[in-house]
Amino acid sequence: MTTGLIKNFSLLPDIPVYDGQSKIEGDKIGFDGYARILASAAFNTEEPITIGVYGDWGSGKTSLMRMMEKKLRDAGATTVWFNAWQYEKEDHLVIPLLATIIKALEEKEKAAGKTKAKPGSVLKAFRSLLYGIAIKPPLVELDAGKAIDKFEDLSQTEADKIAARSLYFNTFEGLREAAEGSDSKIVVFVDDLDRCFPIQAVKLIESIKLVLHQRNIAFVLGLEPEIIKAFLRHKYTERLKIPEELYGNYLDKIVQMPFKIPPITKRVKDYVKQLLEMEIFGKIAGEDIEALCETICPACRENPRKIIRFLNRLLVMREVAEIEEGDKGDKGELKIAPFAVHEALSMMWPEILSILEENDPVVITDSLMKDFGVTDNCISLSLYLAKLMDGENNLIGLFEAEISVDHKKPHKAVLEKLLVDKRLLDLLSSGPGKEWLSDPDTRKRIKESSEEVLATGEEEQHWPEINGHVIKPGAYLVGAYLARANLARTNLAGANLSGANLHMVNLYVAGLEATNLFGADLSGANLYGANLSGANLYGANLYGANLFGANLSGANLYEADLRMANLSYANLTNAILDGAIIDKTTKLDGAIRTGTILDKSKPE
């Protein structure tokens, strides 16, 4: 029953291809060749192999891995899909990983009509290994450098130690023999490793290397390597003072075939065009498809996930605009391309959008009046730019305009930005860009519809861009350089700032709830009154930081450096402070310490 609903209105799903749920079928992203090569390598390499699929957030790691999985399944391999993020609260991720592998093997046996695993089979060996690890978890330290030599430290009888050791080693040897004698291939895909806390991701990677690195078993790991590198840098360089050259090739020893997902620069227009040809975009006229493709690249930086979010917002905005226009009795056609220009500006250049929407006049010379074909020497800034964009060489035209016309300060700021930012220039000089600049009525209608749907994504309209990074909630800012930036009162809730340089940054009363600041450099930062509840500050450098009155309830401050930090009147309720560096220079006057190690003992 659809009473009260808009017929045939739906959105693009943010679901990878080939996962059994997505409506986006086929290789619209151009990854088929990559998937075929990597899947063939995993299938045909008999020796142990681990393939790393590296890429930024939203770059298509999961889609590529799903395409590989389908090709391997079609070739007869047993494929296993393990989402590490779902189990990151487990003490050892290897246990749910083994359970997932066992389930996949059991399903394959069942499909083949086998009801019981044969002695010496890979399934039997995996079951024994899981039992051997799970029954005595303290006996197995799956961590590089320690391996399984923790037995001597345990207060057990010698008989228990020998029994546990025999159980583990026998099952490990059984897996090795079963894998070598197997005539089938097992390929295990581990996805979303970069969403886990880095320490958990590293533990799982090391477990795979130490225990599961066997013949006829291949692993495919999807991750952002910079997160692992940030953790290692903190662990070895900052804490243990070990030079980076001694551990810099850490991942190389584990991943035999690293594959960095190439940018879709050459295919982005084809990708967007194929999306726009789907049924849910049925109202778009043919000429608008080409026009939209010209705006997507600068707006979304060729990121597939950002493209889908962008297009979904356009769909909602236009639908709202059409309803509003219908209520007013205006049934005029609303093209979607100008909406895309407005959204691109609101996401990436909100300050430029604000200036252009003011419609301030520009006084032009008689010569420019003749060149522009206008009869008035006082025209709007938007129309002025649209006329400048008509030339063959936009940069020369802008440069000449900047030096020949006495502009107001905001006008000059727009021209200067266009001269140094090619993405902005490409957007405004495109067909939709010039159409948007030239038509004040269209700009007004789009602005009104945008204001109507602020709840669907108003956050994206007002966030600044610093050093190429958009500062907003949930932003991907791993390793970002933001030292000394003024981010007072900024909302960065849920953002990923692992390994970021935030030295002396101003985060006064900032929103940092559940923000990932693992290994970040916050030395000397001003976090007065900031909300850091539930934030991950594992190993963060907070030396000399001002955290007066900050909310750190439930925050993870494990191994954080809090020397010279001011935590006076901060809320540390249930904060994790194990291993944190706290000394007499740390100010804790009036701090709420309930549920912390400081609740029972004072710092030395």
Coordinates of C-alpha atoms in Angstrom, one line a residue:
M1 CA 0.0 0.0 0.0
T2 CA 1.5 3.4 -1.0
T3 CA -1.2 5.8 0.1
G4 CA 0.5 9.1 1.0
L5 CA 3.8 8.1 -0.5
I6 CA 5.6 9.5 -3.5
K7 CA 5.4 6.9 -6.3
N8 CA 8.7 5.6 -7.7
F9 CA 10.9 7.8 -5.4
S10 CA 13.9 6.0 -3.9
L11 CA 17.6 6.6 -3.2
L12 CA 20.9 5.0 -4.2
P13 CA 22.0 2.5 -1.6
D14 CA 25.5 2.8 0.0
I15 CA 26.1 -0.9 -0.4
P16 CA 29.0 -2.5 -2.3
V17 CA 28.4 -4.3 -5.5
Y18 CA 27.9 -8.1 -5.5
D19 CA 26.8 -8.3 -1.9
G20 CA 23.4 -9.7 -2.6
Q21 CA 21.6 -6.5 -1.4
S22 CA 22.7 -3.7 -3.8
K23 CA 20.4 -2.5 -6.6
I24 CA 23.5 -1.3 -8.3
E25 CA 24.4 -4.2 -10.5
G26 CA 27.4 -4.7 -12.7
D27 CA 30.9 -3.2 -12.8
K28 CA 29.9 0.5 -12.8
I29 CA 33.2 1.5 -11.1
G30 CA 35.6 -0.2 -13.6
F31 CA 37.2 -2.7 -11.1
D32 CA 36.5 -5.9 -13.1
G33 CA 40.0 -6.2 -14.5
Y34 CA 41.6 -5.6 -11.0
A35 CA 39.3 -8.1 -9.5
R36 CA 40.1 -10.8 -12.1
I37 CA 43.9 -10.4 -11.7
L38 CA 43.8 -10.4 -7.9
A39 CA 41.3 -13.3 -7.7
S40 CA 43.5 -15.3 -10.1
A41 CA 46.6 -14.7 -7.9
A42 CA 44.7 -15.8 -4.8
F43 CA 43.4 -18.9 -6.5
N44 CA 46.5 -20.1 -8.3
T45 CA 49.1 -19.4 -5.7
E46 CA 49.6 -22.7 -3.8
E47 CA 52.0 -21.2 -1.2
P48 CA 50.6 -19.0 1.6
I49 CA 49.7 -15.6 0.3
T50 CA 48.1 -12.4 1.8
I51 CA 46.8 -9.7 -0.5
G52 CA 46.3 -6.2 0.8
V53 CA 43.6 -4.1 -0.8
Y54 CA 44.5 -0.5 0.3
G55 CA 42.4 2.6 -0.1
D56 CA 40.8 5.6 1.6
W57 CA 37.4 5.7 3.1
G58 CA 34.8 5.2 0.4
S59 CA 37.3 4.4 -2.3
G60 CA 35.7 1.0 -3.1
K61 CA 37.8 -1.5 -1.2
T62 CA 34.7 -3.6 -0.2
S63 CA 33.3 -3.5 -3.8
L64 CA 36.6 -4.7 -5.2
M65 CA 36.8 -7.5 -2.6
R66 CA 33.2 -8.6 -3.3
M67 CA 33.9 -8.8 -7.0
M68 CA 37.0 -10.9 -6.2
E69 CA 34.9 -13.1 -4.0
K70 CA 32.3 -13.8 -6.7
K71 CA 35.0 -14.7 -9.3
L72 CA 36.6 -17.1 -6.8
R73 CA 33.3 -18.7 -5.8
D74 CA 32.6 -19.2 -9.5
A75 CA 36.0 -20.9 -9.9
G76 CA 35.2 -23.4 -7.1
A77 CA 37.1 -21.9 -4.2
T78 CA 35.7 -21.8 -0.7
T79 CA 35.3 -18.1 0.2
V80 CA 35.0 -16.7 3.7
W81 CA 33.8 -13.1 4.4
F82 CA 34.8 -11.7 7.8
N83 CA 33.9 -8.2 8.9
A84 CA 36.4 -7.4 11.6
W85 CA 34.6 -4.3 12.8
Q86 CA 31.7 -6.4 14.1
Y87 CA 33.9 -8.2 16.5
E88 CA 36.4 -5.6 17.6
K89 CA 35.4 -5.8 21.3
E90 CA 36.5 -9.5 21.4
D91 CA 39.8 -10.0 23.2
H92 CA 41.2 -11.9 20.3
L93 CA 39.7 -11.4 16.8
V94 CA 41.2 -14.6 15.6
I95 CA 38.6 -16.6 17.6
P96 CA 35.5 -15.2 15.7
L97 CA 37.6 -15.3 12.5
L98 CA 38.2 -19.1 13.0
A99 CA 34.5 -19.6 13.8
T100 CA 33.5 -17.8 10.6
I101 CA 35.9 -20.0 8.5
I102 CA 34.5 -23.1 10.1
K103 CA 30.9 -22.0 9.3
A104 CA 31.8 -21.5 5.7
L105 CA 33.5 -24.9 5.4
E106 CA 30.5 -26.6 7.1
E107 CA 28.1 -25.0 4.7
K108 CA 30.2 -26.2 1.7
E109 CA 30.4 -29.7 3.2
K110 CA 26.6 -29.7 3.7
A111 CA 26.0 -28.5 0.1
A112 CA 28.2 -31.4 -1.1
G113 CA 26.0 -33.9 0.8
K114 CA 28.7 -34.6 3.5
T115 CA 27.3 -34.8 7.0
K116 CA 30.6 -35.4 9.0
A117 CA 34.0 -34.0 8.6
K118 CA 36.7 -36.6 7.8
P119 CA 39.7 -37.0 10.1
G120 CA 42.6 -35.1 8.8
S121 CA 40.4 -32.7 6.8
V122 CA 40.9 -28.9 6.9
L123 CA 37.5 -28.5 8.6
K124 CA 38.5 -30.9 11.3
A125 CA 41.8 -29.1 11.7
F126 CA 40.2 -25.7 12.0
R127 CA 37.7 -27.0 14.6
S128 CA 40.6 -28.4 16.7
L129 CA 42.6 -25.2 16.4
L130 CA 39.6 -23.1 17.5
Y131 CA 39.0 -25.4 20.5
G132 CA 42.7 -25.3 21.4
I133 CA 42.8 -21.5 21.4
A134 CA 39.4 -20.9 23.0
I135 CA 39.6 -23.5 25.8
K136 CA 42.7 -21.8 27.3
P137 CA 42.9 -18.3 25.9
P138 CA 45.5 -17.1 28.3
L139 CA 47.9 -19.7 27.1
V140 CA 48.0 -18.4 23.6
E141 CA 49.5 -14.9 23.2
L142 CA 48.9 -14.2 19.5
D143 CA 51.2 -11.3 19.3
A144 CA 54.4 -10.9 17.3
G145 CA 57.5 -11.3 19.5
K146 CA 55.6 -13.2 22.2
A147 CA 53.9 -15.9 20.1
I148 CA 53.0 -18.8 22.4
D149 CA 55.8 -18.7 24.9
K150 CA 53.7 -17.4 27.8
F151 CA 53.4 -20.8 29.4
E152 CA 56.3 -20.3 31.9
D153 CA 54.6 -17.3 33.4
L154 CA 51.4 -19.1 34.4
S155 CA 50.7 -20.4 37.9
Q156 CA 49.7 -23.8 36.7
T157 CA 50.9 -27.3 37.4
E158 CA 53.5 -28.6 35.0
A159 CA 51.1 -31.3 33.8
D160 CA 48.6 -28.5 32.8
K161 CA 51.3 -26.6 31.0
I162 CA 52.4 -29.7 29.0
A163 CA 48.8 -30.7 28.2
A164 CA 47.9 -27.2 27.0
R165 CA 51.1 -26.9 25.0
S166 CA 50.5 -30.3 23.3
L167 CA 46.9 -29.4 22.5
Y168 CA 47.9 -26.2 20.8
F169 CA 51.0 -27.5 18.9
N170 CA 49.2 -30.7 17.8
T171 CA 46.3 -28.8 16.4
F172 CA 48.5 -26.3 14.7
E173 CA 50.5 -29.1 13.1
G174 CA 47.3 -30.8 12.1
L175 CA 46.1 -27.6 10.3
R176 CA 49.4 -27.4 8.4
E177 CA 49.2 -31.0 7.3
A178 CA 45.6 -30.7 6.3
A179 CA 46.1 -27.5 4.3
E180 CA 49.1 -29.0 2.5
G181 CA 47.1 -32.1 1.5
S182 CA 44.0 -30.2 0.5
D183 CA 42.9 -30.2 -3.1
S184 CA 40.6 -27.1 -2.7
K185 CA 41.4 -23.5 -2.2
I186 CA 40.2 -21.4 0.8
V187 CA 40.2 -17.6 0.4
V188 CA 39.4 -15.5 3.5
F189 CA 38.4 -11.9 3.0
V190 CA 38.9 -9.6 6.1
D191 CA 37.0 -6.3 5.6
D192 CA 36.8 -3.1 7.7
L193 CA 40.1 -3.6 9.5
D194 CA 40.7 0.1 9.4
R195 CA 37.5 0.7 11.4
C196 CA 38.8 -1.3 14.3
F197 CA 41.1 0.1 17.0
P198 CA 44.5 -0.2 15.5
I199 CA 45.8 -2.4 18.3
Q200 CA 43.0 -4.9 17.5
A201 CA 43.8 -4.8 13.7
V202 CA 47.5 -5.4 14.3
K203 CA 46.7 -8.3 16.6
L204 CA 44.5 -10.0 14.0
I205 CA 47.1 -9.4 11.2
E206 CA 49.8 -11.0 13.4
S207 CA 47.5 -13.9 14.2
I208 CA 47.0 -14.5 10.5
K209 CA 50.7 -14.5 9.9
L210 CA 51.6 -16.7 12.9
V211 CA 48.8 -19.3 12.8
L212 CA 46.9 -19.2 9.5
H213 CA 49.6 -18.6 7.0
Q214 CA 49.3 -22.0 5.3
R215 CA 49.4 -23.5 1.8
N216 CA 46.2 -23.4 -0.1
I217 CA 44.8 -20.7 2.2
A218 CA 44.9 -17.1 0.9
F219 CA 43.9 -14.0 2.8
V220 CA 42.7 -10.7 1.4
L221 CA 42.8 -7.7 3.8
G222 CA 40.9 -4.5 3.2
L223 CA 42.4 -1.6 5.1
E224 CA 43.9 1.9 5.1
P225 CA 47.6 1.3 5.8
E226 CA 48.2 4.8 7.2
I227 CA 46.2 3.8 10.3
I228 CA 48.4 0.8 11.0
K229 CA 51.5 2.9 10.3
A230 CA 50.3 5.5 12.8
F231 CA 49.9 2.8 15.5
L232 CA 53.3 1.4 14.8
R233 CA 54.9 4.8 14.8
H234 CA 53.4 5.4 18.3
K235 CA 54.3 2.0 19.6
Y236 CA 57.9 1.8 18.3
T237 CA 59.1 5.3 17.8
E238 CA 57.3 7.4 20.5
R239 CA 57.1 4.8 23.2
L240 CA 60.1 2.5 22.6
K241 CA 62.3 5.0 20.8
I242 CA 63.0 2.5 18.0
P243 CA 64.0 4.2 14.7
E244 CA 61.3 3.9 11.9
E245 CA 63.7 2.3 9.5
L246 CA 63.7 -0.8 11.8
Y247 CA 60.0 -1.4 11.5
G248 CA 59.0 0.7 8.5
N249 CA 58.5 -2.4 6.3
Y250 CA 56.2 -4.1 8.9
L251 CA 53.3 -4.6 6.5
D252 CA 55.6 -5.8 3.8
K253 CA 56.5 -8.9 5.9
I254 CA 52.8 -9.8 6.2
V255 CA 51.3 -8.7 3.0
Q256 CA 52.9 -10.3 -0.1
M257 CA 50.8 -8.4 -2.6
P258 CA 49.8 -4.9 -1.7
F259 CA 47.3 -3.3 -4.1
K260 CA 46.4 0.4 -3.8
I261 CA 43.0 1.1 -5.4
P262 CA 43.7 3.6 -8.3
P263 CA 41.7 6.8 -8.3
I264 CA 38.7 6.6 -10.7
T265 CA 39.7 9.9 -12.4
K266 CA 39.5 8.6 -15.9
R267 CA 36.3 6.7 -15.2
V268 CA 34.4 9.0 -12.9
K269 CA 32.2 10.5 -15.6
D270 CA 31.3 7.0 -16.9
Y271 CA 30.5 5.9 -13.3
V272 CA 28.3 8.8 -12.6
K273 CA 26.6 8.5 -16.0
Q274 CA 25.8 4.9 -15.4
L275 CA 24.3 5.8 -12.0
L276 CA 22.2 8.5 -13.5
E277 CA 20.8 6.2 -16.1
M278 CA 19.3 4.1 -13.4
E279 CA 15.5 4.0 -13.0
I280 CA 15.4 6.3 -9.9
F281 CA 16.8 9.1 -12.0
G282 CA 14.2 8.7 -14.7
K283 CA 13.1 12.3 -14.7
I284 CA 16.5 13.6 -15.8
A285 CA 16.7 14.8 -19.4
G286 CA 19.5 13.4 -21.5
E287 CA 21.5 16.7 -21.7
D288 CA 21.5 16.9 -17.9
I289 CA 23.4 13.6 -17.5
E290 CA 26.4 15.0 -19.3
A291 CA 26.1 18.3 -17.4
L292 CA 26.0 16.6 -14.1
C293 CA 29.1 14.6 -14.8
E294 CA 31.0 17.8 -15.1
T295 CA 30.1 18.8 -11.5
I296 CA 30.6 15.6 -9.7
C297 CA 34.3 15.3 -10.0
P298 CA 35.2 18.6 -8.2
A299 CA 32.4 18.2 -5.7
C300 CA 33.2 14.6 -4.5
R301 CA 36.9 14.2 -5.3
E302 CA 36.2 11.1 -7.3
N303 CA 35.2 9.1 -4.2
P304 CA 32.4 6.5 -5.0
R305 CA 30.8 6.8 -1.5
K306 CA 30.7 10.6 -1.6
I307 CA 29.2 10.5 -5.1
I308 CA 26.3 8.3 -3.9
R309 CA 25.7 10.6 -0.9
F310 CA 25.8 13.6 -3.1
L311 CA 23.4 12.3 -5.7
N312 CA 20.9 11.2 -2.9
R313 CA 20.9 14.7 -1.5
L314 CA 20.2 16.1 -5.0
L315 CA 17.2 13.8 -5.4
V316 CA 15.7 14.9 -2.1
M317 CA 16.3 18.6 -2.7
R318 CA 14.8 18.5 -6.2
E319 CA 11.7 16.5 -4.9
V320 CA 11.2 19.0 -2.2
A321 CA 11.6 21.9 -4.6
E322 CA 9.0 20.3 -7.0
I323 CA 6.5 19.9 -4.2
E324 CA 7.0 23.5 -3.2
E325 CA 6.7 24.7 -6.8
G326 CA 3.5 22.6 -7.2
D327 CA 1.9 24.1 -4.1
K328 CA 2.5 27.6 -5.6
G329 CA 1.0 26.5 -8.9
D330 CA 4.4 26.7 -10.8
K331 CA 4.9 23.5 -12.7
G332 CA 8.1 24.6 -14.5
E333 CA 10.7 22.0 -15.1
L334 CA 13.5 21.8 -12.5
K335 CA 16.8 20.5 -13.9
I336 CA 19.0 18.7 -11.4
A337 CA 22.3 20.0 -12.7
P338 CA 22.1 23.5 -11.1
F339 CA 21.2 21.8 -7.8
A340 CA 24.5 19.9 -8.2
V341 CA 26.5 23.2 -8.5
H342 CA 24.8 24.6 -5.4
E343 CA 25.6 21.5 -3.4
A344 CA 29.2 21.3 -4.6
L345 CA 29.7 24.9 -3.5
S346 CA 28.0 24.3 -0.1
M347 CA 30.1 21.2 0.6
M348 CA 33.5 22.5 -0.6
W349 CA 33.4 26.3 -0.8
P350 CA 30.6 27.5 1.6
E351 CA 32.3 30.9 1.9
I352 CA 32.3 31.4 -1.9
L353 CA 28.6 30.3 -2.1
S354 CA 27.7 32.9 0.5
I355 CA 29.4 35.7 -1.4
L356 CA 27.9 34.7 -4.7
E357 CA 24.4 34.5 -3.2
E358 CA 24.6 38.1 -2.0
N359 CA 24.4 39.3 -5.6
D360 CA 26.6 42.3 -4.9
P361 CA 27.1 44.5 -8.0
V362 CA 30.4 44.9 -9.8
V363 CA 31.1 48.1 -11.7
I364 CA 32.8 47.2 -15.0
T365 CA 34.6 49.2 -17.7
D366 CA 33.2 50.3 -21.0
S367 CA 35.5 47.8 -22.7
L368 CA 34.1 44.9 -20.6
M369 CA 30.6 46.0 -21.3
K370 CA 31.3 45.6 -25.0
D371 CA 33.0 42.3 -24.5
F372 CA 30.2 41.0 -22.3
G373 CA 27.4 42.3 -24.6
V374 CA 25.6 44.1 -21.8
T375 CA 24.2 47.7 -21.7
D376 CA 24.8 48.4 -18.0
N377 CA 28.1 48.9 -16.3
C378 CA 26.8 47.6 -13.0
I379 CA 26.2 43.8 -13.0
S380 CA 26.0 41.2 -10.3
L381 CA 29.2 39.3 -9.3
S382 CA 27.7 36.0 -10.4
L383 CA 26.8 37.3 -13.9
Y384 CA 30.3 39.0 -14.1
L385 CA 31.9 35.6 -13.4
A386 CA 29.6 33.8 -15.9
K387 CA 30.7 36.2 -18.6
L388 CA 34.4 35.8 -17.7
M389 CA 34.0 32.0 -18.0
D390 CA 32.9 32.3 -21.6
G391 CA 36.4 32.9 -22.8
E392 CA 38.7 30.2 -24.1
N393 CA 41.3 30.7 -21.4
N394 CA 39.6 31.2 -18.0
L395 CA 42.7 31.7 -16.0
I396 CA 43.9 34.5 -18.3
G397 CA 40.5 36.1 -18.2
L398 CA 40.3 36.0 -14.4
F399 CA 43.8 37.4 -14.1
E400 CA 43.1 40.3 -16.4
A401 CA 39.8 40.9 -14.5
E402 CA 41.6 40.9 -11.2
I403 CA 44.0 43.6 -12.2
S404 CA 41.7 45.8 -14.3
V405 CA 38.7 46.2 -12.1
D406 CA 38.5 47.8 -8.7
H407 CA 36.8 45.0 -6.8
K408 CA 35.3 45.0 -3.3
K409 CA 37.1 42.8 -0.8
P410 CA 34.6 39.8 -1.1
H411 CA 34.8 40.0 -4.9
K412 CA 38.6 39.9 -4.8
A413 CA 38.5 36.9 -2.5
V414 CA 36.4 35.0 -5.0
L415 CA 38.8 35.8 -7.9
E416 CA 41.9 34.9 -5.9
K417 CA 40.3 31.6 -4.9
L418 CA 39.5 30.8 -8.6
L419 CA 43.1 31.6 -9.6
V420 CA 44.5 29.0 -7.2
D421 CA 41.8 26.3 -7.0
K422 CA 41.4 24.4 -10.3
R423 CA 38.5 22.3 -8.9
L424 CA 36.5 25.5 -8.2
L425 CA 37.3 26.9 -11.6
D426 CA 36.3 23.7 -13.3
L427 CA 33.0 23.7 -11.5
L428 CA 32.0 27.3 -12.3
S429 CA 33.3 27.2 -15.8
S430 CA 31.3 24.0 -16.6
G431 CA 27.9 24.2 -18.4
P432 CA 25.9 23.9 -15.2
G433 CA 28.2 26.3 -13.4
K434 CA 27.7 29.1 -16.0
E435 CA 23.9 28.4 -16.0
W436 CA 23.8 28.6 -12.2
L437 CA 25.8 31.9 -12.2
S438 CA 23.7 33.5 -15.0
D439 CA 20.2 32.8 -13.6
P440 CA 19.4 34.5 -10.2
D441 CA 15.9 33.1 -10.2
T442 CA 17.2 29.5 -10.4
R443 CA 19.8 30.3 -7.6
K444 CA 17.0 31.6 -5.4
R445 CA 14.7 28.6 -5.9
I446 CA 17.6 26.1 -5.2
K447 CA 18.6 28.0 -2.1
E448 CA 15.1 27.9 -0.8
S449 CA 14.8 24.1 -1.4
S450 CA 18.2 23.6 0.2
E451 CA 17.0 25.4 3.3
E452 CA 13.9 23.2 3.4
V453 CA 16.0 20.0 3.6
L454 CA 18.7 21.1 6.0
A455 CA 17.9 18.1 8.2
T456 CA 19.2 15.7 5.5
G457 CA 22.7 17.1 5.6
E458 CA 23.0 20.7 6.7
E459 CA 26.3 19.8 8.4
E460 CA 28.0 19.6 5.0
Q461 CA 27.2 23.2 4.2
H462 CA 29.1 25.1 6.8
W463 CA 32.4 23.4 7.4
P464 CA 35.7 25.0 6.6
E465 CA 38.5 23.5 4.5
I466 CA 42.0 23.5 6.0
N467 CA 45.0 22.2 4.0
G468 CA 42.6 20.4 1.7
H469 CA 40.7 18.7 4.5
V470 CA 37.0 19.4 5.1
I471 CA 36.4 19.9 8.8
K472 CA 33.1 18.4 9.7
P473 CA 31.5 15.6 11.8
G474 CA 32.6 12.1 10.8
A475 CA 35.3 13.5 8.5
Y476 CA 38.1 11.2 7.4
L477 CA 41.2 13.1 8.6
V478 CA 43.8 10.3 9.2
G479 CA 47.3 11.9 9.4
A480 CA 45.9 15.4 8.6
Y481 CA 48.1 18.4 9.3
L482 CA 46.1 20.8 11.3
A483 CA 48.7 22.3 13.7
R484 CA 47.8 25.7 15.2
A485 CA 44.5 25.7 13.3
N486 CA 41.6 27.6 14.9
L487 CA 38.8 25.1 15.4
A488 CA 37.1 26.7 18.4
R489 CA 33.5 25.4 18.8
T490 CA 33.9 23.2 15.7
N491 CA 31.9 20.0 15.6
L492 CA 34.1 17.0 14.8
A493 CA 32.1 14.3 16.5
G494 CA 32.8 10.8 15.1
A495 CA 35.7 12.1 12.9
N496 CA 38.7 9.9 12.3
L497 CA 41.8 11.9 13.3
S498 CA 44.2 9.0 13.9
G499 CA 47.8 10.2 13.7
A500 CA 46.8 13.7 13.0
N501 CA 49.1 16.7 13.8
L502 CA 47.0 18.9 16.1
H503 CA 49.9 20.6 17.8
M504 CA 48.8 23.9 19.5
V505 CA 45.4 23.6 17.8
N506 CA 42.5 25.6 19.3
L507 CA 39.6 23.3 20.0
Y508 CA 37.9 25.5 22.6
V509 CA 34.5 24.0 23.5
A510 CA 34.7 21.8 20.4
G511 CA 32.5 18.8 19.9
L512 CA 34.7 15.7 19.8
E513 CA 32.3 13.0 21.0
A514 CA 33.4 9.5 19.9
T515 CA 36.2 11.1 17.8
N516 CA 39.1 8.8 16.9
L517 CA 42.2 10.6 18.0
F518 CA 44.4 7.5 18.3
G519 CA 48.1 8.5 18.3
A520 CA 47.3 12.1 17.5
D521 CA 49.7 14.9 18.5
L522 CA 47.6 17.3 20.7
S523 CA 50.6 18.7 22.5
G524 CA 49.9 22.2 23.7
A525 CA 46.3 22.1 22.3
N526 CA 43.6 24.2 23.8
L527 CA 40.7 21.8 24.7
Y528 CA 39.1 24.0 27.3
G529 CA 35.6 22.7 27.8
A530 CA 35.7 20.4 24.9
N531 CA 33.4 17.4 24.7
L532 CA 35.6 14.3 24.4
S533 CA 33.1 11.8 25.8
G534 CA 33.8 8.3 24.3
A535 CA 36.7 9.6 22.3
N536 CA 39.6 7.3 21.5
L537 CA 42.8 9.0 22.7
Y538 CA 44.8 5.8 22.9
G539 CA 48.5 6.9 22.8
A540 CA 47.7 10.5 22.1
N541 CA 50.3 13.1 22.9
L542 CA 48.5 15.6 25.3
Y543 CA 51.7 17.0 26.7
G544 CA 50.9 20.5 27.9
A545 CA 47.4 20.4 26.6
N546 CA 44.7 22.5 28.3
L547 CA 41.8 20.2 29.2
F548 CA 40.3 22.4 31.9
G549 CA 36.6 21.5 32.4
A550 CA 36.7 19.1 29.4
N551 CA 34.3 16.1 29.3
L552 CA 36.4 13.0 29.0
S553 CA 33.8 10.5 30.4
G554 CA 34.3 7.1 28.9
A555 CA 37.2 8.3 26.9
N556 CA 40.1 5.9 26.1
L557 CA 43.3 7.5 27.4
Y558 CA 45.4 4.3 27.4
E559 CA 49.1 5.2 27.2
A560 CA 48.3 8.8 26.5
D561 CA 50.9 11.4 27.5
L562 CA 49.3 13.7 30.1
R563 CA 52.4 15.3 31.5
M564 CA 52.1 19.1 32.0
A565 CA 48.4 18.8 30.9
N566 CA 45.7 20.8 32.8
L567 CA 42.8 18.5 33.7
S568 CA 41.4 20.7 36.4
Y569 CA 37.6 20.1 36.8
A570 CA 37.6 17.7 33.8
N571 CA 35.0 14.9 33.9
L572 CA 37.0 11.6 33.8
T573 CA 34.1 9.3 34.8
N574 CA 34.9 5.8 33.6
A575 CA 37.8 7.0 31.5
I576 CA 40.5 4.4 30.6
L577 CA 43.7 5.7 32.0
D578 CA 45.8 2.4 32.2
G579 CA 49.3 3.1 31.1
A580 CA 48.7 6.8 30.8
I581 CA 51.8 9.0 31.6
I582 CA 50.7 11.0 34.6
D583 CA 53.1 12.7 37.0
K584 CA 53.3 15.6 39.4
T585 CA 53.1 18.1 36.5
T586 CA 49.6 16.9 35.6
K587 CA 46.9 19.1 37.1
L588 CA 43.9 17.2 38.4
D589 CA 42.4 19.7 40.8
G590 CA 38.6 19.2 41.1
A591 CA 38.6 16.6 38.3
I592 CA 35.8 14.0 38.6
R593 CA 37.7 10.6 38.7
T594 CA 34.8 8.1 39.3
G595 CA 35.5 4.7 37.8
T596 CA 39.1 5.4 36.9
I597 CA 42.4 4.1 38.3
L598 CA 42.8 7.6 39.8
D599 CA 39.7 7.0 41.9
K600 CA 41.7 4.7 44.2
S601 CA 45.2 6.1 43.9
K602 CA 46.8 9.5 43.2
P603 CA 49.5 10.1 40.6
E604 CA 53.0 10.1 41.8

